[in-house]
Short mmCIF file of C-alpha atoms and ligand atoms in Angstrom, two decimals:
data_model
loop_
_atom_site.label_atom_id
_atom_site.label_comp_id
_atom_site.label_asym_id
_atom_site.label_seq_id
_atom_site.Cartn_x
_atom_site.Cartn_y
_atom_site.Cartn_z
CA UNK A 1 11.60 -9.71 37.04
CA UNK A 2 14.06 -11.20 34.64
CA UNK A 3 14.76 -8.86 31.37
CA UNK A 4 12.93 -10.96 29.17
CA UNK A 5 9.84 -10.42 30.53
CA UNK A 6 10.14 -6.77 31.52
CA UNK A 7 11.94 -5.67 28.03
CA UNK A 8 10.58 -4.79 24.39
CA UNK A 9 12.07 -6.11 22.20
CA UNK A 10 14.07 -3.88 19.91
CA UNK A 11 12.41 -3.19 16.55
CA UNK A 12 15.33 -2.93 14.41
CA UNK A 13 15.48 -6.68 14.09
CA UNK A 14 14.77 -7.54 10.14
CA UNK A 15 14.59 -11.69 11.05
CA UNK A 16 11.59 -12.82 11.11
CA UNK A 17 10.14 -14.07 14.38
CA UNK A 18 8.19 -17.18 13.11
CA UNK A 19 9.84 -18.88 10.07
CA UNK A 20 7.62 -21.84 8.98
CA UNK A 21 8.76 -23.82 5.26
CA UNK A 22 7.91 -26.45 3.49
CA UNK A 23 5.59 -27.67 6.17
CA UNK A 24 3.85 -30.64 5.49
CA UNK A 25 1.39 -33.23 7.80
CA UNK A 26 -0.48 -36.35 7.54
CA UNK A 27 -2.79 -38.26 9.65
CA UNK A 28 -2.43 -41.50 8.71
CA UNK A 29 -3.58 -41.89 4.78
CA UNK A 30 -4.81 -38.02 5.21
CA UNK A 31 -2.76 -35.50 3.92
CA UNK A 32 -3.91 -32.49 6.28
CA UNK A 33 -1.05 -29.90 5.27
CA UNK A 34 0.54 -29.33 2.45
CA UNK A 35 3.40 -27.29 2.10
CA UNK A 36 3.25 -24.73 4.22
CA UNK A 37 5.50 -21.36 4.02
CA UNK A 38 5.25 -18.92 6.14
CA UNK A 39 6.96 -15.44 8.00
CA UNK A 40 6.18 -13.41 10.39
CA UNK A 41 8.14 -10.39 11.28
CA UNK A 42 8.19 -8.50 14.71
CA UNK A 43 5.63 -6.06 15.47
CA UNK A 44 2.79 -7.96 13.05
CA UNK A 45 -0.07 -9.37 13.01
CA UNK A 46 -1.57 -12.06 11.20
CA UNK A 47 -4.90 -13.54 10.65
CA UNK A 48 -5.52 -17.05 9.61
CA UNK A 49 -8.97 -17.98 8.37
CA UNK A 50 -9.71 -21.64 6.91
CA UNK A 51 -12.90 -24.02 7.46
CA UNK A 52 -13.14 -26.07 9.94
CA UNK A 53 -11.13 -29.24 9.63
CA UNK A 54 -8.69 -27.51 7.54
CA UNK A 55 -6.21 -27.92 9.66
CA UNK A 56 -5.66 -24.51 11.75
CA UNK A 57 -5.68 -25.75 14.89
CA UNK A 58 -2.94 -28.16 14.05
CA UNK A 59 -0.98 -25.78 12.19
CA UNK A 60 -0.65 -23.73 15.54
CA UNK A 61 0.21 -27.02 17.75
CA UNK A 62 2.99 -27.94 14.69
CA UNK A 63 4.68 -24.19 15.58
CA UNK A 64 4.29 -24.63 19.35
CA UNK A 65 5.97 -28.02 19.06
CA UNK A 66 3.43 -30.12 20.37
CA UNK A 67 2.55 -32.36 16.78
CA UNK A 68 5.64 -33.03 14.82
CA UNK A 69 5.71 -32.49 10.88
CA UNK A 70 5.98 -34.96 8.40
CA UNK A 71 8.16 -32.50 6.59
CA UNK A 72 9.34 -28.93 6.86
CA UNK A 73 11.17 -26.82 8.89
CA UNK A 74 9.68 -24.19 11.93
CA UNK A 75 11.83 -21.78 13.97
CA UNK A 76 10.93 -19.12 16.53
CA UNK A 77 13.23 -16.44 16.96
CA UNK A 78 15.46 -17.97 15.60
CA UNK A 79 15.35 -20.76 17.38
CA UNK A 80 14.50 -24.12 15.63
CA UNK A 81 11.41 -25.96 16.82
CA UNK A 82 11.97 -29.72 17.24
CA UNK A 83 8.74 -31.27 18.84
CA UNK A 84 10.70 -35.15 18.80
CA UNK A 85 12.80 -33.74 22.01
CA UNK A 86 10.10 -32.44 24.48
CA UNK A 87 12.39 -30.89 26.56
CA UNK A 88 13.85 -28.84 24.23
CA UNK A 89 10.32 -27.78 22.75
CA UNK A 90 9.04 -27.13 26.13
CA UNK A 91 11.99 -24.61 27.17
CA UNK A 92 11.19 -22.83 23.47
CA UNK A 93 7.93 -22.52 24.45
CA UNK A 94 8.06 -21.35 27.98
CA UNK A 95 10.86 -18.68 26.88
CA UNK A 96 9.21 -17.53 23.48
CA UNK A 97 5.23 -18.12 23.09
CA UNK A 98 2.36 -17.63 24.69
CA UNK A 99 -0.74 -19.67 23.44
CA UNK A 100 -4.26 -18.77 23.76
CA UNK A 101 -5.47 -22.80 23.47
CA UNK A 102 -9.27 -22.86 21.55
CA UNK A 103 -10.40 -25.18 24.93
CA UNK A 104 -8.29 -22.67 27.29
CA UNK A 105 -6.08 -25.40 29.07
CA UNK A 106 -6.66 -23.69 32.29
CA UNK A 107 -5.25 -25.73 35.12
CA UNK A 108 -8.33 -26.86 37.22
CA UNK A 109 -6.21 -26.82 40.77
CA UNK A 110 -5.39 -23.00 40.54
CA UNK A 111 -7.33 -19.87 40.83
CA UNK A 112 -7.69 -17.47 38.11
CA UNK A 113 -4.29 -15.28 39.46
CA UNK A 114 -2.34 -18.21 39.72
CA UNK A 115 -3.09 -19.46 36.49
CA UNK A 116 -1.85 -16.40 35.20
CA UNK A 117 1.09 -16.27 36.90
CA UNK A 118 2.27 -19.69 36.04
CA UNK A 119 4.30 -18.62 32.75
CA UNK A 120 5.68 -15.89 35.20
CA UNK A 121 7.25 -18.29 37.54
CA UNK A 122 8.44 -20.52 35.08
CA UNK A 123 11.10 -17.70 33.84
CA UNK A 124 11.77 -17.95 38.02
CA UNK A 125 10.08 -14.21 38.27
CA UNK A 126 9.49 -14.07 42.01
CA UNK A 127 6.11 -14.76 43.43
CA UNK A 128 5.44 -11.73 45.00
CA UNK A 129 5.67 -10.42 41.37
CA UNK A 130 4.20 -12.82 38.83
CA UNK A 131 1.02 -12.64 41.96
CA UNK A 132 0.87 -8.49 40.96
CA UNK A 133 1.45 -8.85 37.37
CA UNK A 134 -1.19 -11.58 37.23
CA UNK A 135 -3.70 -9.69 38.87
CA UNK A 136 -2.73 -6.72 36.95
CA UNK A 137 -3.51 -8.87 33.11
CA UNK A 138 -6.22 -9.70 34.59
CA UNK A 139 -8.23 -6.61 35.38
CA UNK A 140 -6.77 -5.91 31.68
CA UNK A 141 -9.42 -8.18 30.61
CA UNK A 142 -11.94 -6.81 32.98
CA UNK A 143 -11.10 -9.73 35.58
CA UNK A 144 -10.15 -8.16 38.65
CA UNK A 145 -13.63 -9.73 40.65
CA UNK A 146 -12.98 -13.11 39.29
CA UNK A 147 -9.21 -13.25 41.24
CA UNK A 148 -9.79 -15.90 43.51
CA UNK A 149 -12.40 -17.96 41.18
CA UNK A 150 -11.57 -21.42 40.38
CA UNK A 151 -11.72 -22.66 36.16
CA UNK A 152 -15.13 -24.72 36.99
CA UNK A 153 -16.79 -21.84 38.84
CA UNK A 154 -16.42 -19.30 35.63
CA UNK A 155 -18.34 -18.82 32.53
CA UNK A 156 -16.55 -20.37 29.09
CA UNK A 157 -15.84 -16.44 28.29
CA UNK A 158 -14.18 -15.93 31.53
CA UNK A 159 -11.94 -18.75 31.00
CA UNK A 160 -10.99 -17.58 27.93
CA UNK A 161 -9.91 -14.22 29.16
CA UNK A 162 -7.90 -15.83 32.03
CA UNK A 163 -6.36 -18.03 29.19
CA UNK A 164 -5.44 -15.13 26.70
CA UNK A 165 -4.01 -13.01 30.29
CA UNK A 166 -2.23 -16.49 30.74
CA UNK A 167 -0.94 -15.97 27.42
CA UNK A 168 0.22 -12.09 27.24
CA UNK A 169 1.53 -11.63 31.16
CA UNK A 170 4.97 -12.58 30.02
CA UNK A 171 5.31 -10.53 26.96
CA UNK A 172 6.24 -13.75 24.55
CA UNK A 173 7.77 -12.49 21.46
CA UNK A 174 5.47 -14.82 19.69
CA UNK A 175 1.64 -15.05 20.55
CA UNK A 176 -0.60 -18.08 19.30
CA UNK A 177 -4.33 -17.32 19.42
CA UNK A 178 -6.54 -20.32 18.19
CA UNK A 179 -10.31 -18.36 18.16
CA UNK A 180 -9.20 -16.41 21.06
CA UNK A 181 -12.61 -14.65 21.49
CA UNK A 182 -15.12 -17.34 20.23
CA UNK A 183 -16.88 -17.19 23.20
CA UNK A 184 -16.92 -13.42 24.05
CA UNK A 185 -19.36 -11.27 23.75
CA UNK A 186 -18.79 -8.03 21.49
CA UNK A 187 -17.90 -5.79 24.13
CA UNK A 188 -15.57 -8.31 25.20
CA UNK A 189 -14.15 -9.56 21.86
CA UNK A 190 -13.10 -6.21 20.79
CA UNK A 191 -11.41 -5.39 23.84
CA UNK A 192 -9.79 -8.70 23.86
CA UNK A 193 -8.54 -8.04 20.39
CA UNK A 194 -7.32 -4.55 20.89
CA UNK A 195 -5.45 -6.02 24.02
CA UNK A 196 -3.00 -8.36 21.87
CA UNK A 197 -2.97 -6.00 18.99
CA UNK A 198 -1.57 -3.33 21.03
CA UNK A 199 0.61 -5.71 23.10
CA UNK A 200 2.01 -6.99 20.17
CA UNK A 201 2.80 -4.05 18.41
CA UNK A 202 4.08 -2.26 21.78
CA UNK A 203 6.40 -5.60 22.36
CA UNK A 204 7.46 -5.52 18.67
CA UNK A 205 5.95 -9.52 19.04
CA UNK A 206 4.25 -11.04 16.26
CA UNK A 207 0.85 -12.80 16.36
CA UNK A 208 -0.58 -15.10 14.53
CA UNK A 209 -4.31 -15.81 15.37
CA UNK A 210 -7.13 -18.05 14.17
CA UNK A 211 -10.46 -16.36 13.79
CA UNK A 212 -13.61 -16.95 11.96
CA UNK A 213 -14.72 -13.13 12.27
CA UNK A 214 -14.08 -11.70 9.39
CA UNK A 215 -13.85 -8.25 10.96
CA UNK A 216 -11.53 -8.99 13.64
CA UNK A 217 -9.55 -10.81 10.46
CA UNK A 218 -9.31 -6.64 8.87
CA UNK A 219 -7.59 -5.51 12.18
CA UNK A 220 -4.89 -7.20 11.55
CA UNK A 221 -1.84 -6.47 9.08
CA UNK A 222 -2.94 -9.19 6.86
CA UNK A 223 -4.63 -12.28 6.84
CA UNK A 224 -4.04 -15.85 5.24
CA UNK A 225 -6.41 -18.83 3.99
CA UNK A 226 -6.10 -22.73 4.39
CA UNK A 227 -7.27 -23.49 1.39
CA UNK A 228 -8.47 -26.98 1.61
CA UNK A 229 -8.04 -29.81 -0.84
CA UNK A 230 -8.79 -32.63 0.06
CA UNK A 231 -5.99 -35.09 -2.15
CA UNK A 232 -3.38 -32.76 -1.40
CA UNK A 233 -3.52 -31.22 1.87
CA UNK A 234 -4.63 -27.73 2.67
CA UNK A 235 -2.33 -24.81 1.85
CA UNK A 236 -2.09 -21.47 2.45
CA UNK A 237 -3.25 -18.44 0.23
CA UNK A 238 -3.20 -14.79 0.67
CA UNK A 239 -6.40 -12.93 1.59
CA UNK A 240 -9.49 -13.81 3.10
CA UNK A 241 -11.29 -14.46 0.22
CA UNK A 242 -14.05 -16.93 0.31
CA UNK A 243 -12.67 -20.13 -1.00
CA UNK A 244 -16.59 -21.12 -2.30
CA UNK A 245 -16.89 -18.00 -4.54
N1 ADP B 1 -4.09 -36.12 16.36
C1 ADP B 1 -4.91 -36.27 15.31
N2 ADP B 1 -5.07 -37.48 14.74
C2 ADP B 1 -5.88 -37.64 13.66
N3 ADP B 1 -6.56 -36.63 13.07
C3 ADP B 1 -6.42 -35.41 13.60
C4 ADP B 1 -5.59 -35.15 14.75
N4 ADP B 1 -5.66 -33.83 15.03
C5 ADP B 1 -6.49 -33.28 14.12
N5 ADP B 1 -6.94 -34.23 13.27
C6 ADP B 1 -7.85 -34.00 12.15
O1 ADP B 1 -7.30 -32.99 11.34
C7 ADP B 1 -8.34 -32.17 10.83
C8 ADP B 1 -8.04 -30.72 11.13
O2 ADP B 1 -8.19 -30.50 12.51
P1 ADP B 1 -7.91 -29.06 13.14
O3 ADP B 1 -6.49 -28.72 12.94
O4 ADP B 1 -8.42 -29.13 14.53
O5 ADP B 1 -8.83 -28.14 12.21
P2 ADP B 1 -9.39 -26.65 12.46
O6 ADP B 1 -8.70 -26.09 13.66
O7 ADP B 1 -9.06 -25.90 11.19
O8 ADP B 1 -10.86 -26.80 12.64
C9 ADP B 1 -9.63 -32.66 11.43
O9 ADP B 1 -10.28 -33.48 10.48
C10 ADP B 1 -9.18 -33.46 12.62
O10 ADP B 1 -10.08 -34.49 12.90
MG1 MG B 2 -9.43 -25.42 15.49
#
């Protein structure tokens, strides 16, 4: 088990984990986002609400390097994100993130454990080990029967808790959740939630994640808008106050 994945990180650090400024992106004629500052600091947790279409999903693919900006500047950990050289964007995100996709991204050819265990052996932890810690993340999520099951044999809500263990067995320093429990039911949701809130806080990580629950939105330490518009591009605003009141 290398140190990265084993250690907390120390919480003394005042930089922030996710630095995102003056982000802006276009689809073609469309202006999607406009603008875009952001921080996040180690050991929070932020909520980020919007409509649909505004542009949430893409904001999270712009940080993780896979959609490049038309302007602005992201870095993770200090690390800047440049999605125009894919190698270097791939090494930032095996070492630093873990992503909780909204359509899971499971990789049909592996079981549940070894999909969990594939951001394990990418830092080269040894098999033996990623196998136990996978399993481990997984009853976490109230897996531990599902093990051996293939993506196509489980439910949507039992991929998405094999994607969000996918996404926490390596302790990244930064966690992306797009609607992370969307398809859960309550029971489920909740302990999905507590599960990165506590790993986050525990791993002095940060987390940003995309919800439309408003009450899963208060459990975190705050919680930004997209504000659409449509000439402009969305931006984002403080709060989750309803942008149609
Ligand atoms: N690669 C793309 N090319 C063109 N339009 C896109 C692309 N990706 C997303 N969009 C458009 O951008 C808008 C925002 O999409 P998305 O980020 O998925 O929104 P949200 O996650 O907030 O629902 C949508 O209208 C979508 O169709
Ligand atoms: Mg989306």
């Amino acid at each position: 088990m290398t140190a990265r994945v084993m250690t907390a990180r120390p919480g003394s650090s005042s930089a922030p984990i996710l630095q995102v400024s003056g982000l802006s992106k276009r689809f073609g004629a469309r202006c999607l986002l406009h603008d875009i500052d952001l921080r996040v600091d180690a050991g929070e947790r932020v909520m980020l609400l919007g409509e649909s279409g505004s542009g949430k999903s893409t904001l999270l693919n712009l940080i993780a390097g896979l959609e490049c900006p038309d302007e602005g500047r992201i870095s993770i950990d200090g690390e800047p994100v440049d999605a125009s050289s894919p190698d270097r964007s791939a090494r930032l995100r095996r070492e630093k993130l873990g992503f909780v996709f909204q359509a899971y991204h499971l990789l049909p050819h592996l079981d549940a454990t070894q999909n969990v265990a594939v951001p394990l052996l990418l830092l080269q932890v040894s098999p033996t080990l990623a196998r136990e810690r996978a399993r481990a993340m997984l009853a976490r999520v109230g897996l531990s029967k599902r093990e051996h099951a293939m993506p196509a044999t489980l439910s949507g809500g039992e991929q998405q808790r094999v994607a969000l263990a996918r996404a926490l067995v390596h302790e990244p320093v930064l966690l992306l959740a797009d609607e992370p429990t969307g398809n859960l039911d309550p029971r489920n949701a909740a302990r999905a939630l507590s599960l990165m809130l506590d790993q986050v806080a525990r791993t002095h990580a940060a987390l940003l994640m995309v919800t439309h629950s408003e009450a899963a939105a208060a459990s975190g330490d705050r919680s930004l808008r997209l504000a659409l518009d449509d000439e402009l591009g969305a931006s984002l605003v403080a709060g989750s106050t309803d942008p149609t009141s």
